[in-house]
Amino acid sequence: MDKRDLLLIPGPTPVIDEIYEALALETRGHTDPRFVEIYKHTIEQTKQLFQTDGEVFVIAGTGTLAMEMAIVNTVGKGENLLVISHGYFGDRFTQLAKAYDIQVDVLQSEWGEQIDPSIVEQTLKTKPYKAVTITHADTSTGVVSDLDTLVPIIKKAGALVILDGVVATAALVENMSKTYGHPDYKIDVVLTGSQKAIGMPPGLAIVAFNQTALKAREQLGQVPAYYCDIKNWQQIMEDPSKYFATPPINLIYAYKEALDIVLKEGMEKREKRHIAYGRGIRAAMRAYGMQPLAKEEVAAPTLSCILYPEGVDDATFRNALALRGVIVAGSLAHLAGKAFRIGHMGNTTPEMLEIAIEAIGEVLVEQGYSVNIEKAKIAFKEEIEQAVLK
Ligand SMILES: *Cc1c(COP(=O)(O)O)cnc(C)c1O
């Protein structure tokens, strides 16, 4: 096999050999007891990951399908949804809600900043909201949401908390049994995809509903959906030998492997590791004279959006990096051409990130900037070493 690229975009992320090997296992029938056993196991692992006593759904799809499942099974036509948006993926909830005739209001932050929680509090007083969405980390801006502040505000207002974990799950703790200041204040729904911090190829939609969210689904009666109606999947998740739609057999093999790795490392350790990656990468970029879009206090541990210095051409920069085998992403909307995004999550290692830092330094030098690559690498290593010592 050719030397692999270092895929440091905000998903998909580097897939390691153990996971590729699991993908390549024999494709069996979906009712074969040997497969059913594995599927059942991954459902239990998913419950463990989110520490939920509710139900989880693991089906073929992507993060967007998981978003749709979360919304369509909790908020009915004409009901109110509030979207807390820290960028592009927050806005996606708005489009989605409109497609289902849900009344949607959006609190949109400046890109790179968090929404002021007092505005959330005030907005929730204006009408009865059925649910509020929070994007745990926003993939367009590299801003992380403050769950400790937001969850109690939302629960106090009586709305469901829907957490988009697509670029956070398996990197940041998403503990559905955690209470936020009151025994009833918990995250109600978490949704995610396979290709970001879980470290798999794309192809799985993963959603967890707690008992409150399941009750909300019951109260809705019929929902305008079929494949993403969780009622069609509940029986399958309880007994995966039953059939509704063919599960993605090989992705389920890979998911088992990926979650073995996640649960063995443990979520607390993983969160610490990701926080260190984020700090380290941003310290290295600052050493190169480049500024992250998000301030350090609100920066996501899983990916960073880095503003180019004056005069760096986006396409030239990223192409030169790609020639060195390092793939980073461009930016979205009004930041297109002005910033790049680098993912640092999942099964990405400090060694991979060091290679990327070195390549970024070389490309900057090539473009006429004077930078000190060693200094940037040291800035990165200091953060990583500190985290290991803690
Ligand atoms: C990537 C992403 C999505 C969309 O996931 P797809 O798998 O591309 O459908 C949704 N939300 C967030 C926060 C994401 O990062």
Short mmCIF file of C-alpha atoms and ligand atoms in Angstrom, two decimals:
data_model
loop_
_atom_site.label_atom_id
_atom_site.label_comp_id
_atom_site.label_asym_id
_atom_site.label_seq_id
_atom_site.Cartn_x
_atom_site.Cartn_y
_atom_site.Cartn_z
CA MET A 1 0.00 0.00 0.00
CA ASP A 2 1.17 3.53 -0.76
CA LYS A 3 2.20 5.68 2.17
CA ARG A 4 -1.00 7.03 3.64
CA ASP A 5 -1.82 10.71 3.82
CA LEU A 6 -2.20 12.34 7.19
CA LEU A 7 -5.88 13.18 7.04
CA LEU A 8 -6.13 16.10 9.42
CA ILE A 9 -9.46 17.55 8.35
CA PRO A 10 -12.35 17.82 10.82
CA GLY A 11 -13.55 14.40 9.72
CA PRO A 12 -13.02 11.85 8.39
CA THR A 13 -10.00 11.36 10.63
CA PRO A 14 -7.09 8.89 10.37
CA VAL A 15 -8.32 5.29 10.37
CA ILE A 16 -5.88 2.91 12.02
CA ASP A 17 -5.03 -0.64 10.93
CA GLU A 18 -7.11 -2.42 13.58
CA ILE A 19 -10.19 -0.67 12.25
CA TYR A 20 -9.37 -1.32 8.59
CA GLU A 21 -8.87 -4.98 9.49
CA ALA A 22 -12.27 -5.13 11.19
CA LEU A 23 -13.88 -3.58 8.09
CA ALA A 24 -12.36 -6.29 5.93
CA LEU A 25 -13.90 -9.18 7.90
CA GLU A 26 -16.29 -11.47 6.07
CA THR A 27 -19.66 -9.89 5.29
CA ARG A 28 -22.22 -12.16 6.90
CA GLY A 29 -25.99 -12.13 6.80
CA HIS A 30 -27.60 -9.64 9.12
CA THR A 31 -29.45 -12.42 10.99
CA ASP A 32 -26.35 -14.62 11.35
CA PRO A 33 -25.99 -15.11 15.12
CA ARG A 34 -22.27 -14.31 14.89
CA PHE A 35 -23.09 -10.88 13.46
CA VAL A 36 -26.10 -10.33 15.73
CA GLU A 37 -23.88 -10.89 18.75
CA ILE A 38 -21.48 -8.17 17.59
CA TYR A 39 -24.27 -5.72 16.79
CA LYS A 40 -25.78 -6.31 20.23
CA HIS A 41 -22.39 -5.73 21.80
CA THR A 42 -21.94 -2.38 20.00
CA ILE A 43 -25.35 -1.23 21.21
CA GLU A 44 -24.28 -1.97 24.80
CA GLN A 45 -20.94 -0.22 24.19
CA THR A 46 -22.79 2.85 22.88
CA LYS A 47 -24.93 2.96 26.03
CA GLN A 48 -21.76 2.74 28.06
CA LEU A 49 -20.14 5.53 26.05
CA PHE A 50 -23.02 7.91 26.83
CA GLN A 51 -23.77 6.32 30.23
CA THR A 52 -27.44 6.24 29.39
CA ASP A 53 -30.27 4.10 30.71
CA GLY A 54 -32.32 5.15 27.70
CA GLU A 55 -32.09 3.73 24.19
CA VAL A 56 -29.46 4.09 21.50
CA PHE A 57 -29.80 3.77 17.75
CA VAL A 58 -26.90 2.73 15.55
CA ILE A 59 -27.84 2.66 11.88
CA ALA A 60 -26.45 3.27 8.41
CA GLY A 61 -26.31 6.98 7.70
CA THR A 62 -24.21 10.01 8.54
CA GLY A 63 -24.18 12.70 11.18
CA THR A 64 -26.86 14.61 9.29
CA LEU A 65 -29.25 11.66 9.46
CA ALA A 66 -28.53 11.47 13.19
CA MET A 67 -29.44 15.18 13.46
CA GLU A 68 -32.68 14.48 11.60
CA MET A 69 -33.51 11.52 13.86
CA ALA A 70 -32.96 13.67 16.92
CA ILE A 71 -35.30 16.41 15.70
CA VAL A 72 -38.07 14.50 13.99
CA ASN A 73 -38.55 12.19 16.97
CA THR A 74 -38.81 14.95 19.56
CA VAL A 75 -40.29 18.09 17.98
CA GLY A 76 -43.60 18.05 16.14
CA LYS A 77 -44.91 20.19 13.29
CA GLY A 78 -45.65 23.70 14.51
CA GLU A 79 -43.77 23.26 17.79
CA ASN A 80 -40.89 25.55 18.71
CA LEU A 81 -37.23 24.68 18.42
CA LEU A 82 -34.39 26.91 19.51
CA VAL A 83 -31.02 26.51 17.83
CA ILE A 84 -27.86 27.70 19.56
CA SER A 85 -25.52 28.16 16.65
CA HIS A 86 -21.77 28.65 16.84
CA GLY A 87 -21.34 28.23 13.10
CA TYR A 88 -22.25 26.21 10.03
CA PHE A 89 -23.50 23.04 11.72
CA GLY A 90 -25.73 24.92 14.11
CA ASP A 91 -27.38 26.48 11.09
CA ARG A 92 -27.98 23.03 9.60
CA PHE A 93 -30.54 22.38 12.35
CA THR A 94 -32.47 25.42 11.13
CA GLN A 95 -32.74 24.08 7.58
CA LEU A 96 -33.72 20.70 8.88
CA ALA A 97 -36.43 22.07 11.17
CA LYS A 98 -37.90 24.11 8.32
CA ALA A 99 -38.16 20.97 6.18
CA TYR A 100 -40.46 19.52 8.85
CA ASP A 101 -42.51 22.70 9.39
CA ILE A 102 -41.08 23.16 12.86
CA GLN A 103 -41.04 26.74 14.15
CA VAL A 104 -37.39 27.53 14.56
CA ASP A 105 -35.52 30.42 16.15
CA VAL A 106 -31.77 30.76 15.97
CA LEU A 107 -29.31 32.36 18.30
CA GLN A 108 -26.30 32.87 16.09
CA SER A 109 -22.99 33.84 17.67
CA GLU A 110 -20.29 35.79 15.93
CA TRP A 111 -18.10 33.15 14.29
CA GLY A 112 -15.36 32.31 16.76
CA GLU A 113 -17.37 33.25 19.83
CA GLN A 114 -19.93 31.63 22.12
CA ILE A 115 -23.51 32.77 22.53
CA ASP A 116 -23.99 34.82 25.68
CA PRO A 117 -25.93 32.44 28.01
CA SER A 118 -28.10 35.29 29.33
CA ILE A 119 -29.50 35.68 25.81
CA VAL A 120 -30.41 31.99 25.80
CA GLU A 121 -32.12 32.45 29.14
CA GLN A 122 -34.08 35.49 27.93
CA THR A 123 -35.10 33.83 24.67
CA LEU A 124 -36.42 30.78 26.50
CA LYS A 125 -38.81 33.06 28.39
CA THR A 126 -40.45 34.37 25.21
CA LYS A 127 -42.30 31.17 24.24
CA PRO A 128 -42.55 27.47 25.13
CA TYR A 129 -39.70 25.70 23.33
CA LYS A 130 -39.97 21.96 22.92
CA ALA A 131 -36.22 21.52 22.48
CA VAL A 132 -32.96 23.39 22.18
CA THR A 133 -30.03 22.21 20.10
CA ILE A 134 -26.43 22.66 21.14
CA THR A 135 -23.55 21.86 18.81
CA HIS A 136 -20.98 20.46 21.24
CA ALA A 137 -18.10 21.58 19.05
CA ASP A 138 -18.73 23.50 15.85
CA THR A 139 -16.73 22.18 12.93
CA SER A 140 -16.70 25.44 11.02
CA THR A 141 -15.42 27.71 13.77
CA GLY A 142 -13.62 25.47 16.26
CA VAL A 143 -15.80 26.79 19.09
CA VAL A 144 -16.84 24.47 21.92
CA SER A 145 -20.11 24.88 23.84
CA ASP A 146 -20.23 25.25 27.61
CA LEU A 147 -22.59 22.48 28.66
CA ASP A 148 -22.29 23.23 32.37
CA THR A 149 -23.80 26.65 31.76
CA LEU A 150 -26.27 25.88 28.96
CA VAL A 151 -27.86 22.61 30.10
CA PRO A 152 -29.33 23.96 33.38
CA ILE A 153 -30.66 27.09 31.66
CA ILE A 154 -32.46 24.97 29.07
CA LYS A 155 -33.77 22.35 31.47
CA LYS A 156 -35.03 25.02 33.85
CA ALA A 157 -37.16 26.32 30.98
CA GLY A 158 -38.61 22.84 30.48
CA ALA A 159 -37.12 22.15 27.05
CA LEU A 160 -35.28 19.06 25.84
CA VAL A 161 -31.51 19.33 25.37
CA ILE A 162 -30.36 17.94 22.02
CA LEU A 163 -26.60 17.73 21.74
CA ASP A 164 -24.88 17.47 18.36
CA GLY A 165 -21.74 15.52 19.21
CA VAL A 166 -20.62 14.83 15.66
CA VAL A 167 -17.19 16.39 16.14
CA ALA A 168 -17.01 15.80 19.91
CA THR A 169 -18.27 12.30 20.79
CA ALA A 170 -15.46 10.02 21.96
CA ALA A 171 -13.19 13.04 22.47
CA LEU A 172 -15.23 15.07 24.97
CA VAL A 173 -17.25 13.53 27.78
CA GLU A 174 -20.96 13.34 26.89
CA ASN A 175 -22.38 11.76 30.01
CA MET A 176 -26.16 11.44 29.84
CA SER A 177 -26.42 10.35 33.47
CA LYS A 178 -24.68 13.49 34.68
CA THR A 179 -27.01 15.89 36.47
CA TYR A 180 -26.48 19.59 35.90
CA GLY A 181 -27.36 21.18 39.24
CA HIS A 182 -30.71 19.37 39.69
CA PRO A 183 -31.57 15.64 39.59
CA ASP A 184 -33.76 16.18 36.51
CA TYR A 185 -31.35 18.36 34.55
CA LYS A 186 -29.67 16.04 32.07
CA ILE A 187 -28.79 15.93 28.39
CA ASP A 188 -31.78 14.28 26.69
CA VAL A 189 -30.47 13.39 23.24
CA VAL A 190 -26.95 12.98 21.89
CA LEU A 191 -26.39 12.42 18.20
CA THR A 192 -23.18 11.67 16.35
CA GLY A 193 -21.48 10.09 13.35
CA SER A 194 -18.68 7.57 12.99
CA GLN A 195 -16.00 9.46 11.08
CA LYS A 196 -14.83 12.10 13.50
CA ALA A 197 -13.46 11.47 17.00
CA ILE A 198 -14.65 7.84 16.92
CA GLY A 199 -12.03 7.33 14.22
CA MET A 200 -13.97 5.23 11.71
CA PRO A 201 -14.82 5.78 8.07
CA PRO A 202 -18.13 7.61 7.54
CA GLY A 203 -21.34 5.61 7.37
CA LEU A 204 -22.93 5.31 10.81
CA ALA A 205 -25.58 7.53 12.38
CA ILE A 206 -25.58 7.13 16.15
CA VAL A 207 -28.24 8.61 18.44
CA ALA A 208 -28.99 8.21 22.14
CA PHE A 209 -32.35 9.11 23.71
CA ASN A 210 -32.93 9.24 27.46
CA GLN A 211 -36.29 8.31 29.02
CA THR A 212 -37.57 11.90 28.82
CA ALA A 213 -36.80 12.06 25.10
CA LEU A 214 -38.38 8.65 24.53
CA LYS A 215 -41.50 9.91 26.26
CA ALA A 216 -41.51 12.93 23.94
CA ARG A 217 -41.42 10.53 20.99
CA GLU A 218 -44.42 8.62 22.38
CA GLN A 219 -46.39 11.84 22.79
CA LEU A 220 -45.86 12.80 19.16
CA GLY A 221 -47.79 9.81 17.83
CA GLN A 222 -47.13 9.63 14.07
CA VAL A 223 -44.04 11.44 12.84
CA PRO A 224 -43.40 12.50 9.23
CA ALA A 225 -40.57 10.01 8.74
CA TYR A 226 -40.00 6.34 8.03
CA TYR A 227 -36.33 5.33 7.98
CA CYS A 228 -35.49 7.80 10.73
CA ASP A 229 -38.55 7.15 12.90
CA ILE A 230 -37.00 5.59 16.00
CA LYS A 231 -40.14 3.55 16.58
CA ASN A 232 -39.19 1.48 13.55
CA TRP A 233 -35.80 0.80 15.11
CA GLN A 234 -36.65 0.22 18.77
CA GLN A 235 -37.33 -3.48 18.31
CA ILE A 236 -34.14 -3.94 16.32
CA MET A 237 -32.00 -2.25 18.95
CA GLU A 238 -33.55 -4.49 21.62
CA ASP A 239 -33.15 -7.59 19.50
CA PRO A 240 -30.76 -7.11 16.55
CA SER A 241 -31.70 -10.46 15.04
CA LYS A 242 -34.90 -8.77 13.82
CA TYR A 243 -35.04 -6.93 10.50
CA PHE A 244 -36.13 -3.43 9.58
CA ALA A 245 -33.44 -2.29 7.13
CA THR A 246 -30.13 -4.03 6.53
CA PRO A 247 -27.49 -2.86 8.99
CA PRO A 248 -24.08 -1.90 7.55
CA ILE A 249 -22.44 -5.19 8.59
CA ASN A 250 -18.79 -4.27 8.04
CA LEU A 251 -19.17 -0.84 9.60
CA ILE A 252 -20.60 -2.51 12.70
CA TYR A 253 -17.49 -4.72 12.89
CA ALA A 254 -15.36 -1.60 12.68
CA TYR A 255 -17.52 0.22 15.22
CA LYS A 256 -16.96 -2.56 17.75
CA GLU A 257 -13.22 -2.22 17.27
CA ALA A 258 -13.37 1.59 17.45
CA LEU A 259 -15.40 1.54 20.67
CA ASP A 260 -13.12 -1.11 22.19
CA ILE A 261 -10.30 1.39 21.70
CA VAL A 262 -12.33 4.32 23.06
CA LEU A 263 -13.64 2.51 26.14
CA LYS A 264 -10.27 0.95 26.90
CA GLU A 265 -8.59 4.35 26.90
CA GLY A 266 -11.51 5.77 28.90
CA MET A 267 -13.37 9.01 28.28
CA GLU A 268 -11.65 11.05 30.96
CA LYS A 269 -8.23 10.25 29.60
CA ARG A 270 -9.42 10.85 26.07
CA GLU A 271 -10.83 14.24 26.95
CA LYS A 272 -7.54 15.23 28.58
CA ARG A 273 -5.62 14.04 25.54
CA HIS A 274 -7.81 16.04 23.19
CA ILE A 275 -7.57 19.17 25.32
CA ALA A 276 -3.79 18.84 25.15
CA TYR A 277 -3.87 18.34 21.38
CA GLY A 278 -5.96 21.48 20.94
CA ARG A 279 -3.75 23.58 23.17
CA GLY A 280 -0.61 22.19 21.58
CA ILE A 281 -1.67 22.76 17.99
CA ARG A 282 -2.83 26.29 18.70
CA ALA A 283 0.38 27.08 20.59
CA ALA A 284 2.40 25.86 17.60
CA MET A 285 0.33 27.93 15.16
CA ARG A 286 0.77 31.01 17.34
CA ALA A 287 4.50 30.35 17.31
CA TYR A 288 4.21 30.65 13.53
CA GLY A 289 2.43 33.98 13.91
CA MET A 290 -0.99 32.58 13.03
CA GLN A 291 -4.04 33.20 15.19
CA PRO A 292 -6.84 30.72 15.93
CA LEU A 293 -10.31 32.09 15.16
CA ALA A 294 -11.64 31.06 18.58
CA LYS A 295 -10.23 32.51 21.78
CA GLU A 296 -8.45 29.95 23.92
CA GLU A 297 -11.26 29.82 26.54
CA VAL A 298 -13.83 28.73 23.94
CA ALA A 299 -11.60 26.74 21.58
CA ALA A 300 -12.63 23.17 20.75
CA PRO A 301 -10.23 20.38 21.71
CA THR A 302 -10.98 18.43 18.51
CA LEU A 303 -10.29 20.87 15.71
CA SER A 304 -8.94 24.37 15.17
CA CYS A 305 -9.76 27.07 12.68
CA ILE A 306 -6.55 29.02 12.01
CA LEU A 307 -6.53 32.42 10.30
CA TYR A 308 -3.92 32.91 7.59
CA PRO A 309 -1.43 35.70 7.95
CA GLU A 310 -1.75 38.47 5.37
CA GLY A 311 -0.68 37.26 1.94
CA VAL A 312 -0.97 33.48 2.32
CA ASP A 313 -3.01 32.00 -0.49
CA ASP A 314 -5.35 29.25 0.75
CA ALA A 315 -5.16 26.95 -2.28
CA THR A 316 -1.37 27.29 -2.62
CA PHE A 317 -0.90 26.61 1.09
CA ARG A 318 -3.11 23.54 1.22
CA ASN A 319 -1.77 22.13 -2.06
CA ALA A 320 1.80 22.47 -0.83
CA LEU A 321 0.82 20.68 2.37
CA ALA A 322 -0.95 17.95 0.40
CA LEU A 323 2.28 17.38 -1.58
CA ARG A 324 3.84 16.60 1.79
CA GLY A 325 1.02 14.18 2.57
CA VAL A 326 -0.72 16.42 5.08
CA ILE A 327 -4.35 17.17 4.34
CA VAL A 328 -6.07 20.07 6.09
CA ALA A 329 -9.42 21.64 5.26
CA GLY A 330 -10.34 25.03 3.93
CA SER A 331 -12.88 27.18 5.68
CA LEU A 332 -16.58 27.69 5.13
CA ALA A 333 -18.83 30.64 4.32
CA HIS A 334 -17.26 34.08 4.85
CA LEU A 335 -14.03 32.51 6.14
CA ALA A 336 -13.38 30.65 2.87
CA GLY A 337 -9.86 31.52 1.70
CA LYS A 338 -9.08 33.30 4.95
CA ALA A 339 -8.49 30.38 7.30
CA PHE A 340 -7.78 26.67 7.30
CA ARG A 341 -9.11 24.03 9.64
CA ILE A 342 -7.07 21.26 11.16
CA GLY A 343 -8.56 18.27 12.94
CA HIS A 344 -6.76 16.78 15.94
CA MET A 345 -8.94 14.01 17.22
CA GLY A 346 -9.75 10.33 17.42
CA ASN A 347 -6.83 8.02 16.76
CA THR A 348 -4.57 10.88 15.69
CA THR A 349 -1.27 10.66 17.58
CA PRO A 350 1.10 13.39 18.84
CA GLU A 351 3.63 12.10 16.29
CA MET A 352 1.19 12.73 13.45
CA LEU A 353 0.52 16.23 14.71
CA GLU A 354 4.24 16.97 14.95
CA ILE A 355 4.68 15.94 11.33
CA ALA A 356 1.87 18.31 10.42
CA ILE A 357 3.41 21.18 12.41
CA GLU A 358 6.72 20.65 10.64
CA ALA A 359 5.06 20.51 7.21
CA ILE A 360 3.07 23.69 7.92
CA GLY A 361 6.31 25.44 8.93
CA GLU A 362 8.05 24.29 5.73
CA VAL A 363 5.19 25.55 3.59
CA LEU A 364 5.21 28.92 5.32
CA VAL A 365 8.95 29.18 4.68
CA GLU A 366 8.36 28.25 1.04
CA GLN A 367 5.90 31.12 0.84
CA GLY A 368 8.47 33.58 2.11
CA TYR A 369 7.67 33.69 5.82
CA SER A 370 10.39 33.44 8.39
CA VAL A 371 9.28 30.91 11.01
CA ASN A 372 11.02 28.80 13.61
CA ILE A 373 9.86 25.21 13.20
CA GLU A 374 11.72 23.92 16.26
CA LYS A 375 10.10 26.54 18.46
CA ALA A 376 6.64 25.58 17.23
CA LYS A 377 7.32 21.91 17.84
CA ILE A 378 8.52 22.65 21.36
CA ALA A 379 5.40 24.73 22.05
CA PHE A 380 3.33 21.72 21.00
CA LYS A 381 5.36 19.19 22.99
CA GLU A 382 5.15 21.26 26.14
CA GLU A 383 1.37 21.05 26.13
CA ILE A 384 1.40 17.32 25.44
CA GLU A 385 3.96 16.60 28.16
CA GLN A 386 2.10 18.69 30.71
CA ALA A 387 -1.08 16.75 30.01
CA VAL A 388 0.69 13.41 30.42
CA LEU A 389 2.21 14.50 33.73
CA LYS A 390 -1.17 15.56 35.19
C1 LIG B 1 -19.61 16.73 10.37
C2 LIG B 1 -20.67 17.30 11.21
C3 LIG B 1 -22.03 17.09 10.93
C4 LIG B 1 -22.50 16.39 9.69
O1 LIG B 1 -22.12 15.08 9.64
P1 LIG B 1 -22.15 14.27 8.26
O2 LIG B 1 -21.61 12.94 8.68
O3 LIG B 1 -21.29 15.00 7.30
O4 LIG B 1 -23.56 14.20 7.81
C5 LIG B 1 -22.96 17.59 11.82
N1 LIG B 1 -22.60 18.26 12.90
C6 LIG B 1 -21.30 18.50 13.20
C7 LIG B 1 -20.96 19.26 14.43
C8 LIG B 1 -20.31 18.02 12.35
O5 LIG B 1 -19.04 18.25 12.64
#
